[in-house]
Coordinates of C-alpha atoms in Angstrom, one line a residue:
X1 CA -33.2 9.0 42.4
X2 CA -30.9 8.4 45.5
X3 CA -33.7 5.2 46.2
X4 CA -32.7 3.7 42.5
X5 CA -28.9 4.6 43.5
X6 CA -29.0 2.7 47.2
X7 CA -30.8 0.5 45.4
X8 CA -28.2 -0.8 42.7
X9 CA -25.6 0.0 45.3
X10 CA -27.5 -3.0 47.7
X11 CA -27.4 -5.4 44.5
X12 CA -24.0 -5.0 44.1
X13 CA -22.8 -6.0 47.7
X14 CA -23.1 -9.9 47.3
X15 CA -20.4 -9.3 44.5
X16 CA -18.1 -7.3 46.5
X17 CA -18.1 -9.3 49.9
X18 CA -17.5 -12.4 47.5
X19 CA -14.8 -10.5 46.3
X20 CA -13.2 -9.6 49.7
X21 CA -13.8 -12.8 51.3
X22 CA -11.8 -15.0 48.6
X23 CA -8.9 -12.7 49.2
X24 CA -9.3 -10.3 45.7
X25 CA -10.0 -7.4 46.7
X26 CA -8.8 -5.7 50.1
X27 CA -11.5 -3.9 52.4
X28 CA -10.2 -0.5 51.7
X29 CA -10.6 -1.4 47.8
X30 CA -14.1 -2.4 47.9
X31 CA -15.0 0.9 50.3
X32 CA -13.3 2.7 47.0
X33 CA -15.5 0.3 44.5
X34 CA -18.4 1.3 46.3
X35 CA -17.8 5.5 46.0
X36 CA -16.6 5.5 42.5
X37 CA -20.0 3.2 41.6
X38 CA -21.8 5.5 43.6
X39 CA -20.4 8.9 41.7
X40 CA -21.3 7.0 38.1
X41 CA -24.9 5.7 39.1
X42 CA -26.0 9.2 39.9
X43 CA -24.6 10.7 36.6
X44 CA -26.7 8.2 34.6
X45 CA -29.8 8.7 36.9
X46 CA -30.1 12.0 35.9
X47 CA -33.0 13.5 33.9
X48 CA -30.1 15.2 31.4
X49 CA -28.5 12.2 30.9
X50 CA -25.0 12.5 29.0
X51 CA -23.6 9.4 26.6
X52 CA -20.2 9.9 28.1
X53 CA -21.2 8.9 31.3
X54 CA -22.1 5.9 30.3
X55 CA -19.1 5.2 28.5
X56 CA -17.3 6.0 31.5
X57 CA -19.1 3.8 33.9
X58 CA -19.3 0.8 31.2
X59 CA -15.3 1.7 31.0
X60 CA -15.2 1.3 34.7
X61 CA -17.2 -2.0 35.1
X62 CA -14.3 -3.3 32.4
X63 CA -11.2 -2.6 34.0
X64 CA -13.0 -3.8 37.1
X65 CA -13.6 -6.9 35.0
X66 CA -9.7 -6.6 33.9
X67 CA -8.3 -6.3 37.1
X68 CA -10.3 -9.2 38.4
X69 CA -9.4 -11.3 36.0
X70 CA -5.3 -10.8 36.6
X71 CA -5.9 -11.1 40.5
X72 CA -7.3 -14.6 39.8
X73 CA -4.2 -15.5 37.8
X74 CA -2.3 -14.0 40.0
X75 CA -3.2 -15.5 43.2
X76 CA -4.5 -18.8 40.9
X77 CA -8.4 -18.7 42.3
X78 CA -11.0 -19.8 39.5
X79 CA -14.1 -19.9 41.7
X80 CA -17.0 -18.3 42.6
X81 CA -17.4 -16.9 38.8
X82 CA -21.3 -16.8 38.8
X83 CA -21.2 -14.4 42.0
X84 CA -18.5 -12.1 41.0
X85 CA -18.4 -11.6 37.2
X86 CA -21.5 -13.0 35.8
X87 CA -23.2 -9.9 37.8
X88 CA -20.6 -7.2 36.5
X89 CA -21.4 -8.7 32.9
X90 CA -25.0 -8.6 33.3
X91 CA -24.4 -4.5 34.6
X92 CA -22.4 -3.7 31.5
X93 CA -25.1 -5.4 29.4
X94 CA -28.0 -3.8 30.8
X95 CA -25.5 -0.3 30.8
X96 CA -25.1 -1.3 26.7
X97 CA -29.0 -1.5 26.4
X98 CA -29.7 1.8 28.0
X99 CA -27.3 3.8 26.3
X100 CA -28.1 1.7 22.8
X101 CA -32.1 2.7 23.3
X102 CA -31.4 6.1 24.2
X103 CA -29.3 6.8 21.2
X104 CA -30.0 4.4 18.8
X105 CA -28.1 6.1 16.0
X106 CA -24.6 6.0 17.3
X107 CA -23.5 3.0 15.2
X108 CA -20.0 2.7 17.5
X109 CA -22.2 2.6 20.3
X110 CA -23.4 -1.0 18.9
X111 CA -20.1 -1.9 18.0
X112 CA -18.7 -1.1 21.4
X113 CA -21.2 -3.9 22.5
X114 CA -20.8 -6.1 19.8
X115 CA -17.1 -6.2 20.4
X116 CA -17.7 -6.6 24.7
X117 CA -20.0 -9.7 24.2
X118 CA -17.2 -11.0 21.6
X119 CA -14.7 -10.2 24.3
X120 CA -16.0 -11.7 27.1
X121 CA -17.9 -15.0 24.7
X122 CA -21.3 -13.9 25.8
X123 CA -22.6 -15.7 22.7
X124 CA -26.5 -15.8 23.4
X125 CA -26.6 -12.0 24.6
X126 CA -24.4 -11.3 21.3
X127 CA -27.0 -13.0 19.4
X128 CA -29.6 -10.4 20.9
X129 CA -27.8 -7.8 20.1
X130 CA -27.2 -8.4 16.2
X131 CA -31.1 -8.7 16.0
X132 CA -32.0 -5.7 17.7
X133 CA -28.6 -4.0 16.0
X134 CA -30.3 -5.1 12.3
X135 CA -33.7 -3.9 13.2
X136 CA -32.6 -0.5 13.1
X137 CA -29.6 -0.3 10.9
X138 CA -30.5 -2.4 8.0
X139 CA -29.5 0.0 6.0
X140 CA -26.1 -0.9 6.2
X141 CA -25.0 -3.8 4.6
X142 CA -21.8 -3.9 6.5
X143 CA -23.4 -5.5 10.0
X144 CA -25.3 -7.9 8.0
X145 CA -21.8 -9.2 6.7
X146 CA -20.5 -8.9 10.1
X147 CA -23.3 -10.4 12.0
X148 CA -23.4 -13.3 9.3
X149 CA -19.8 -13.7 9.6
X150 CA -20.1 -14.6 13.2
X151 CA -22.9 -16.9 12.8
X152 CA -20.7 -18.7 9.8
X153 CA -17.6 -18.4 12.0
X154 CA -18.2 -18.5 15.6
X155 CA -21.5 -20.5 16.2
X156 CA -20.6 -22.6 13.4
X157 CA -24.4 -22.2 11.6
X158 CA -24.4 -21.5 8.1
X159 CA -28.2 -22.2 7.9
X160 CA -28.1 -18.9 10.3
X161 CA -26.0 -16.8 8.0
X162 CA -27.8 -18.0 5.3
X163 CA -30.9 -16.4 6.9
X164 CA -29.1 -13.1 7.5
X165 CA -27.8 -13.0 4.1
X166 CA -31.1 -12.8 2.1
X167 CA -32.9 -10.9 4.5
X168 CA -29.8 -8.4 4.0
X169 CA -30.6 -9.1 0.2
X170 CA -34.5 -7.9 0.6
X171 CA -33.0 -4.4 1.7
X172 CA -29.7 -4.1 0.0
X173 CA -30.3 -5.7 -3.5
X174 CA -27.7 -4.5 -5.3
X175 CA -24.8 -4.6 -3.1
X176 CA -21.9 -6.4 -4.3
X177 CA -20.2 -6.7 -1.2
X178 CA -23.2 -8.5 0.4
X179 CA -23.5 -10.6 -2.7
X180 CA -19.6 -11.5 -2.4
X181 CA -19.7 -12.3 1.4
X182 CA -22.5 -14.4 0.5
X183 CA -20.7 -15.8 -1.9
X184 CA -17.9 -16.9 0.1
X185 CA -20.5 -17.6 2.7
X186 CA -22.1 -21.0 0.3
X187 CA -18.4 -21.8 -0.8
X188 CA -17.0 -22.2 3.0
X189 CA -20.2 -24.5 3.8
X190 CA -19.3 -26.4 1.1
X191 CA -16.3 -27.1 1.7
X192 CA -16.9 -28.0 5.0
X193 CA -19.2 -30.6 4.7
X194 CA -16.6 -32.1 1.7
X195 CA -14.3 -32.0 4.9
X196 CA -16.5 -33.9 6.6
X197 CA -17.8 -36.4 4.4
X198 CA -14.1 -37.6 3.9
X199 CA -13.5 -37.5 7.2
X200 CA -16.0 -40.2 7.9
X201 CA -15.1 -42.1 4.9
X202 CA -11.7 -42.4 6.4
X203 CA -13.5 -43.2 9.7
X204 CA -15.2 -45.8 7.3
X205 CA -18.3 -44.8 9.8
X206 CA -21.5 -45.3 8.3
X207 CA -22.8 -41.9 6.4
X208 CA -26.8 -43.4 6.4
X209 CA -27.9 -40.5 8.6
X210 CA -25.9 -37.9 7.0
X211 CA -27.2 -36.5 3.9
X212 CA -24.5 -34.7 1.6
X213 CA -26.0 -33.4 -1.3
X214 CA -23.7 -33.6 -4.3
X215 CA -25.1 -30.2 -5.4
X216 CA -24.2 -28.6 -2.4
X217 CA -20.5 -30.5 -2.2
X218 CA -19.9 -29.0 -5.4
X219 CA -20.4 -25.3 -5.0
X220 CA -23.9 -25.1 -6.7
X221 CA -25.6 -23.2 -4.2
X222 CA -22.4 -20.4 -4.6
X223 CA -23.7 -20.7 -8.5
X224 CA -27.1 -19.7 -7.6
X225 CA -25.6 -16.7 -5.9
X226 CA -23.3 -16.1 -8.5
X227 CA -26.6 -15.9 -11.1
X228 CA -28.3 -14.2 -9.4
X229 CA -26.2 -11.4 -8.6
X230 CA -25.2 -11.1 -12.2
X231 CA -28.5 -10.6 -13.5
X232 CA -28.4 -7.3 -10.8
X233 CA -24.8 -6.2 -11.0
X234 CA -23.6 -4.6 -13.8
X235 CA -19.9 -4.0 -13.9
X236 CA -16.7 -6.3 -14.5
X237 CA -15.3 -5.8 -10.6
X238 CA -18.0 -7.4 -9.0
X239 CA -17.0 -10.6 -11.8
X240 CA -13.4 -10.6 -10.9
X241 CA -14.1 -9.8 -7.4
X242 CA -16.4 -13.3 -7.4
X243 CA -13.8 -15.2 -9.7
X244 CA -10.5 -13.9 -6.9
X245 CA -13.4 -15.9 -4.5
X246 CA -14.1 -18.9 -6.3
X247 CA -9.8 -19.5 -6.9
X248 CA -9.6 -19.7 -3.2
X249 CA -11.5 -23.2 -3.1
X250 CA -10.2 -26.2 -5.3
X251 CA -13.4 -27.8 -6.0
X252 CA -14.5 -24.9 -8.2
X253 CA -13.1 -25.4 -11.7
X254 CA -16.4 -25.3 -13.3
X255 CA -17.9 -22.1 -11.4
X256 CA -14.5 -20.8 -12.6
X257 CA -14.9 -21.8 -16.2
X258 CA -18.7 -20.4 -16.2
X259 CA -17.7 -17.0 -14.6
X260 CA -14.7 -16.6 -17.1
X261 CA -16.9 -17.4 -19.4
X262 CA -19.7 -15.0 -18.6
X263 CA -16.8 -12.2 -18.1
X264 CA -15.5 -12.3 -21.5
X265 CA -18.9 -12.4 -23.1
X266 CA -19.9 -9.6 -21.3
X267 CA -17.3 -7.3 -20.7
X268 CA -14.7 -8.3 -23.8
X269 CA -14.2 -4.4 -24.5
X270 CA -13.8 -3.8 -20.5
X271 CA -9.6 -3.1 -19.7
X272 CA -10.0 -5.1 -16.7
X273 CA -10.9 -7.9 -18.4
X274 CA -8.3 -8.1 -20.7
X275 CA -5.6 -7.1 -17.5
X276 CA -7.2 -10.1 -16.0
X277 CA -6.8 -12.6 -18.9
X278 CA -3.4 -11.3 -19.6
X279 CA -2.0 -11.8 -15.9
X280 CA -4.1 -14.9 -15.9
X281 CA -0.8 -16.4 -18.3
X282 CA 1.7 -16.1 -15.3
X283 CA -0.5 -18.3 -13.2
X284 CA -1.6 -20.9 -15.8
X285 CA 2.6 -21.5 -16.4
X286 CA 3.0 -21.6 -12.5
X287 CA 0.4 -24.1 -12.3
X288 CA 2.2 -26.6 -13.9
X289 CA 4.3 -29.4 -12.3
X290 CA 8.2 -28.5 -12.2
X291 CA 10.5 -31.1 -11.1
X292 CA 13.9 -30.1 -10.2
X293 CA 15.2 -27.4 -12.7
X294 CA 18.6 -24.8 -13.0
X295 CA 17.7 -21.1 -12.4
X296 CA 18.5 -20.5 -16.6
X297 CA 15.1 -22.4 -17.1
X298 CA 13.5 -21.2 -14.7
X299 CA 14.6 -17.3 -15.9
X300 CA 13.7 -18.9 -19.3
X301 CA 10.5 -19.9 -18.2
X302 CA 9.3 -16.6 -16.5
X303 CA 10.6 -15.2 -20.0
X304 CA 8.3 -17.1 -21.7
X305 CA 5.2 -16.5 -19.5
X306 CA 5.8 -12.7 -19.5
X307 CA 5.9 -13.0 -23.2
X308 CA 2.3 -14.6 -23.7
X309 CA 1.2 -11.9 -21.5
X310 CA 2.3 -9.0 -23.2
X311 CA 1.1 -10.9 -26.7
X312 CA -2.1 -10.9 -24.5
X313 CA -2.0 -6.9 -24.1
X314 CA -0.7 -6.4 -27.1
X315 CA -3.9 -7.8 -28.8
X316 CA -5.8 -6.1 -25.9
X317 CA -4.3 -2.2 -27.3
X318 CA -5.2 -3.7 -31.0
X319 CA -9.0 -4.7 -29.7
X320 CA -9.6 -1.6 -26.8
X321 CA -7.4 0.9 -27.9
X322 CA -7.9 3.4 -24.9
X323 CA -5.8 5.4 -22.3
X324 CA -7.3 3.1 -19.2
X325 CA -6.3 -0.5 -21.6
X326 CA -2.4 1.3 -22.0
X327 CA -2.3 2.3 -18.2
X328 CA -3.2 -1.6 -17.6
X329 CA -0.4 -2.8 -20.4
X330 CA 2.2 -0.3 -18.7
X331 CA 1.2 -0.9 -15.1
X332 CA 1.8 -4.7 -15.4
X333 CA 5.4 -3.6 -17.5
X334 CA 6.6 -1.7 -14.8
X335 CA 5.6 -4.5 -11.8
X336 CA 7.7 -6.7 -13.7
X337 CA 10.4 -4.7 -14.2
X338 CA 10.4 -3.9 -10.2
X339 CA 10.4 -7.6 -9.3
X340 CA 13.9 -8.7 -8.0
X341 CA 16.2 -11.0 -10.4
X342 CA 19.8 -12.2 -10.3
X343 CA 19.3 -12.8 -14.0
X344 CA 20.5 -9.6 -15.6
X345 CA 19.1 -10.7 -19.2
X346 CA 15.6 -10.5 -17.5
X347 CA 16.0 -7.3 -15.9
X348 CA 17.3 -5.7 -19.5
X349 CA 14.7 -7.6 -21.2
X350 CA 11.7 -6.0 -19.0
X351 CA 13.4 -3.1 -19.2
X352 CA 13.6 -3.2 -23.0
X353 CA 9.9 -4.0 -23.3
X354 CA 8.6 -1.0 -20.7
X355 CA 10.2 1.6 -22.9
X356 CA 8.6 0.1 -25.9
X357 CA 5.4 -0.3 -24.6
X358 CA 5.7 3.4 -23.4
X359 CA 6.8 4.6 -27.0
X360 CA 4.1 2.6 -28.5
X361 CA 1.5 4.5 -26.0
X362 CA 2.8 8.0 -26.9
X363 CA 2.9 7.1 -30.5
X364 CA -1.2 6.7 -30.2
X365 CA -1.3 9.3 -28.4
X366 CA -2.8 7.5 -25.4
X367 CA -0.6 7.9 -22.8
X368 CA -2.1 9.6 -19.6
X369 CA -0.4 12.3 -18.3
X370 CA 0.5 10.7 -14.5
X371 CA 2.7 7.8 -16.8
X372 CA 5.0 11.0 -18.4
X373 CA 6.4 11.4 -15.3
X374 CA 7.2 7.6 -14.6
X375 CA 8.3 7.2 -17.9
X376 CA 11.2 9.9 -17.8
X377 CA 12.4 8.7 -14.1
X378 CA 12.8 5.2 -15.6
X379 CA 14.7 6.6 -19.0
X380 CA 16.6 8.9 -16.3
X381 CA 17.4 5.9 -14.1
X382 CA 18.3 3.8 -17.2
X383 CA 21.1 6.9 -18.3
X384 CA 18.9 7.4 -20.9
X385 CA 19.0 11.5 -20.6
X386 CA 18.7 12.5 -24.5
X387 CA 15.5 9.6 -25.0
X388 CA 15.0 11.8 -21.5
X389 CA 14.8 15.8 -22.8
X390 CA 13.1 14.2 -25.8
X391 CA 9.9 12.6 -24.6
X392 CA 9.5 15.8 -21.7
X393 CA 9.4 18.0 -24.7
X394 CA 6.7 15.4 -26.2
X395 CA 4.7 15.8 -22.7
X396 CA 4.7 19.2 -22.7
X397 CA 3.7 19.5 -26.6
X398 CA 0.8 17.2 -26.0
X399 CA 0.0 18.3 -22.5
X400 CA 0.8 22.6 -23.1
X401 CA -1.4 23.9 -20.2
X402 CA -0.5 21.2 -17.5
X403 CA 1.7 23.4 -14.9
X404 CA 3.1 19.2 -13.9
X405 CA 4.1 18.5 -17.5
X406 CA 6.1 21.5 -17.3
X407 CA 7.5 21.7 -14.1
X408 CA 8.7 17.8 -15.0
X409 CA 10.5 18.7 -17.9
X410 CA 12.3 22.4 -16.3
X411 CA 13.1 19.1 -13.6
X412 CA 15.1 17.0 -16.3
X413 CA 17.0 20.2 -17.9
X414 CA 18.1 21.2 -14.9
X415 CA 19.3 17.8 -13.5
X416 CA 21.3 17.6 -17.1
X417 CA 22.5 21.0 -16.4
X418 CA 20.8 21.9 -20.5
X419 CA 21.4 25.2 -21.9
X420 CA 18.0 26.2 -22.9
X421 CA 16.7 25.9 -19.5
X422 CA 15.8 29.7 -19.6
X423 CA 14.3 29.3 -22.6
X424 CA 12.1 26.6 -21.6
X425 CA 11.3 28.8 -18.6
X426 CA 9.6 31.4 -20.9
X427 CA 8.0 28.7 -23.0
X428 CA 6.5 27.1 -20.1
X429 CA 5.2 30.8 -18.6
X430 CA 3.9 31.4 -21.9
X431 CA 1.3 28.5 -22.1
X432 CA 0.2 28.0 -18.5
X433 CA -2.1 30.5 -17.7
X434 CA -1.5 32.8 -14.5
X435 CA -3.4 31.0 -12.0
X436 CA -1.4 27.7 -10.7
X437 CA 2.0 29.1 -12.0
X438 CA 3.1 29.1 -8.3
X439 CA 5.1 26.0 -8.9
X440 CA 6.9 27.1 -12.0
X441 CA 8.3 30.8 -10.4
X442 CA 9.1 28.9 -6.9
X443 CA 11.5 26.0 -9.3
X444 CA 12.8 29.1 -11.6
X445 CA 13.6 31.6 -8.8
X446 CA 15.3 28.5 -7.3
X447 CA 17.6 27.5 -9.8
X448 CA 18.4 31.2 -10.8
X449 CA 19.7 31.5 -7.2
X450 CA 22.4 29.0 -7.8
X451 CA 23.0 29.7 -11.3
X452 CA 22.9 33.2 -12.5
X453 CA 23.5 36.5 -11.1
X454 CA 22.2 38.4 -8.0
X455 CA 21.4 41.0 -9.9
X456 CA 19.4 38.2 -12.5
X457 CA 17.6 36.7 -9.7
X458 CA 16.0 39.9 -8.1
X459 CA 14.9 40.9 -11.7
X460 CA 12.8 37.4 -12.0
X461 CA 11.6 37.8 -7.9
X462 CA 10.3 41.3 -9.1
X463 CA 9.0 39.9 -12.1
X464 CA 6.8 36.9 -10.6
X465 CA 5.4 39.3 -8.2
X466 CA 3.5 40.9 -11.0
X467 CA 2.9 37.5 -12.3
X468 CA 1.8 35.5 -9.9
X469 CA -1.8 35.8 -8.9
X470 CA -2.2 37.7 -5.4
X471 CA -2.9 34.8 -3.6
X472 CA 0.3 32.8 -5.2
X473 CA 2.3 36.1 -4.9
X474 CA 2.5 36.0 -1.3
X475 CA 4.9 32.6 -1.6
X476 CA 6.9 35.2 -3.6
X477 CA 6.9 37.7 -0.9
X478 CA 8.5 35.1 1.4
X479 CA 11.3 34.1 -0.4
X480 CA 12.7 37.2 -1.8
X481 CA 12.5 38.2 1.9
X482 CA 14.9 35.0 2.6
X483 CA 16.9 35.5 -0.4
X484 CA 17.5 39.4 0.1
X485 CA 18.5 38.9 3.8
X486 CA 20.9 35.9 3.0
X487 CA 22.6 37.9 0.1
X488 CA 22.2 41.8 0.3
X489 CA 22.5 41.8 4.6
X490 CA 19.9 43.3 7.0
X491 CA 19.7 46.4 5.3
X492 CA 18.6 45.6 2.4
X493 CA 16.3 43.0 3.3
X494 CA 14.5 46.3 5.9
X495 CA 14.2 47.8 2.3
X496 CA 13.0 45.3 0.4
X497 CA 10.3 44.9 3.5
X498 CA 9.1 48.3 3.5
X499 CA 9.2 48.3 -0.5
X500 CA 6.6 45.0 -0.7
X501 CA 4.3 46.1 2.3
X502 CA 2.9 48.6 -0.1
X503 CA 1.0 46.2 -1.8
X504 CA -1.5 43.3 -0.4
X505 CA -2.1 40.6 0.3
X506 CA 0.5 39.1 2.8
X507 CA 1.4 36.1 4.7
X508 CA 1.5 35.8 8.2
X509 CA 4.8 33.9 7.8
X510 CA 6.1 37.1 5.7
X511 CA 6.0 39.2 9.0
X512 CA 7.2 36.6 10.9
X513 CA 10.5 36.3 8.9
X514 CA 10.9 39.8 9.1
X515 CA 10.3 39.6 13.3
X516 CA 12.8 36.7 13.0
X517 CA 15.3 38.2 11.1
X518 CA 15.5 42.0 13.3
X519 CA 15.8 39.2 16.3
X520 CA 19.1 37.5 14.6
X521 CA 20.9 41.2 14.6
X522 CA 23.3 42.1 17.4
X523 CA 21.5 45.7 18.0
X524 CA 18.0 44.0 18.0
X525 CA 15.8 47.1 18.2
X526 CA 12.2 46.9 19.7
X527 CA 11.4 50.2 17.8
X528 CA 11.6 47.7 14.7
X529 CA 9.7 44.9 16.3
X530 CA 6.7 47.1 17.3
X531 CA 6.5 48.3 13.6
X532 CA 6.7 44.8 12.0
X533 CA 4.5 43.5 14.6
X534 CA 2.1 46.4 14.1
X535 CA 1.6 45.6 10.3
X536 CA 1.3 42.3 11.2
X537 CA -1.4 42.9 13.9
X538 CA -3.1 44.9 11.1
X539 CA -4.0 42.3 8.5
X540 CA -4.2 39.6 11.2
X541 CA -5.1 40.9 14.7
X542 CA -8.8 39.7 14.2
X543 CA -8.1 36.3 13.5
X544 CA -5.1 35.2 15.1
X545 CA -4.1 35.0 19.0
X546 CA -0.5 33.7 18.5
X547 CA 0.4 36.8 17.0
X548 CA -1.2 39.3 20.5
X549 CA 1.3 36.5 22.5
X550 CA 4.0 36.9 21.1
X551 CA 4.3 40.8 20.9
X552 CA 2.9 40.5 24.5
X553 CA 5.8 38.3 25.2
X554 CA 8.4 40.3 23.1
X555 CA 7.2 43.4 25.6
X556 CA 8.4 41.4 28.5
X557 CA 11.5 39.9 27.5
X558 CA 13.3 42.6 25.3
X559 CA 16.0 44.8 27.0
X560 CA 14.2 47.9 25.8
X561 CA 10.8 46.5 26.2
X562 CA 8.5 48.5 27.9
X563 CA 5.6 46.0 30.3
X564 CA 3.6 48.4 31.0
X565 CA 2.3 48.3 27.0
X566 CA 1.2 44.8 27.8
X567 CA -2.5 45.9 29.6
X568 CA -3.2 47.9 26.0
X569 CA -1.7 45.4 23.7
X570 CA -4.3 43.1 25.7
X571 CA -7.1 45.5 25.4
X572 CA -6.7 45.9 22.2
X573 CA -6.6 42.1 21.7
X574 CA -9.6 41.9 23.4
X575 CA -11.6 44.5 21.3
X576 CA -10.1 43.0 17.7
X577 CA -10.5 39.2 18.3
X578 CA -13.6 37.3 16.8
X579 CA -15.9 34.8 18.7
X580 CA -14.1 31.9 20.5
X581 CA -10.6 33.5 20.0
X582 CA -11.6 35.8 22.8
X583 CA -11.8 32.8 24.6
X584 CA -9.0 31.0 23.8
X585 CA -7.0 34.3 23.9
X586 CA -8.1 34.9 27.7
X587 CA -7.0 31.1 28.6
X588 CA -3.9 31.1 27.0
X589 CA -2.9 35.1 28.6
X590 CA -3.0 33.9 32.0
X591 CA -1.2 30.7 31.7
X592 CA 1.9 33.8 30.3
X593 CA 1.0 35.4 33.5
X594 CA 1.5 32.3 35.9
X595 CA 4.9 31.4 34.4
X596 CA 3.0 28.3 32.2
X597 CA 3.1 30.0 28.5

C-alpha cells in the first residue's frame, strides 16, 4: 500500500513544481498540499474502503482547482493548464470512476460526476459517464432524459438524443415523461432546422447540399412520436401535457388540432378535458389582434371571454355531473375572482358568478367537502353573514360526521357572536364520534373561557376529560392546568394537578407545565419540584434523557437543592434509560459537568 501511495504522490510532483514555478503557490503551500494528499491517499488505499473518504478526496481536489482558478485570475496568468489543471482533472475522474465502480447503486455519486464534468466542460468524459451510468441504471427514466437533453442542448446532436430516447423507450415503453420529452426534442429539432433554412435563404445561399425535409420541418417526427405514445399511454393528463408542449412552437397548428380532436373524442367525459376546453376560450380571445382600445373596452372584452368560459363549464356540468367537474368550475371562478382589476363592475360580476356556482354545486349535492370552507370564507369576506350561517348549517347536515365541517360552522357562529353557539357545540359532539373530537373540545373551552363564567368553564373542562379519548385527554389536561393557574392561582392548580395525576395517560408537557408554575412562585419549594420530577420520571424516565438532566440541574442550582443527590439520580438514569439513550445521556452529563451544557 505504501508503495502505491508513494507512486501517486510522485505523479503529483510535476504539477506541484509548475504551481510553484509560475508563482501560483508558495513552497510552504506545496508542502501542505503534499501532506493532505498523502493522508487522503492512504485512506482510499485501505482494504476496507469508505465512500466518505472518496468524497472527501474529490472535494479536496475540486477546492484545489477552484483556488488555482482564483489565483490565475488574480495574477493574470493563463498558461501551463495542460501540466496543472488537466492533471488534477484526470485524477478527479479516476477517483469518481473508482467510487462509482465500487458503489454502483449510489445515483447521487453518478450525478456528482456528471455535475463535475459539466462544470469543467469535460464533454468527452461526460459522454462516457452517461454511457456507463445508463447501462447500470437503465430503470430510471429521469437519467435517460438528462442524457438526451445534454446531447441535444449541449452537443447539439439531435441524432444522438433521438437514439437515447429510443433506447430508453425500449426499457420504459409506457413512461409518459419520456414520451413528452422525446416529443419536445423532435419539435426543437424541427424548429432548429427551420431557423437554419431561413438563415440560408436570407443569405441567398444555395441549399443544394443541405437536405431539409418538409415533413421534418413541419414536425412530422413529433406527430409520429405522439401517435405511438397515444396507443400506449391512456389518460387525459398525457394528452394535455403534449398539447401544452406543442403550443410552445408556432408551426404546430395542424398537430395541435389533431391532439385536440383526439382529446375530445377519447376523453369527452373527463373533467380535465372540459376544464381545458373552457379555459381555452380565454386564450382564443387574447389571440385576436387588438388595436388601441379604451379601458372600458378591455374590461368588456375580458367579461365576454369569461362568459364564454362559463358557458362551456355550464355545458360541462350538465354533461359530466360529478364532484370533480364542479371542482374545476369553482376553481376557475375563484382564480378569476382573485385576479386584480381596477373595474369594480367586473369584480362584482366575478363575485356573483362564483357565489352562484357554489350554490348550484351545493344544490346538486356535488360540492366537495374541502370547498365549503372557501365558500364560507368568501361569504364572510363579502359581509354576507346570514348566508354564511345558512351555508355552514347545510354543510354540517351534508357531512354530519366531519369534524372539520362542525369546526367551520362553529367558527362562523363565534365570529358573528351568535346566541346558539352552545347548542351548536352540543349538536357537534352528539353527531361526531368521540375519536377525533379534540379540535371541537379545544375550540369549545377556548370560547367558554372568554364568554362563560369560571364555573361553567370548569365544568366543561371536567366533561371534556371524560368525553375525549385517553390520547386526546392529555391535551385537555394541559389546557385545564394552564387555565386553572391563570384563573384560580397556585393553590388551586396544585390541588388540580394532584387530582389529574390519578388518571393516566399524561404528556411530558403536563409535568413540565407544573414544574414551570412552581418555579414562578416566590417561595419555590424544592420538595414540590422533586415530587413533580419523580412523577414525570415514572412515566417518561426510560425514554427521555433531558428530563433526568433537568432534574440534576435543579438539584445543583436551587437554593434548597442537594447536589449530593446527583449521583443517585445519575445511577437511576443509567438503569432506566433504554438503548442508545444511555450513551446520549452520558455525553450530555459529561458536558454538564464541564460547564458546556
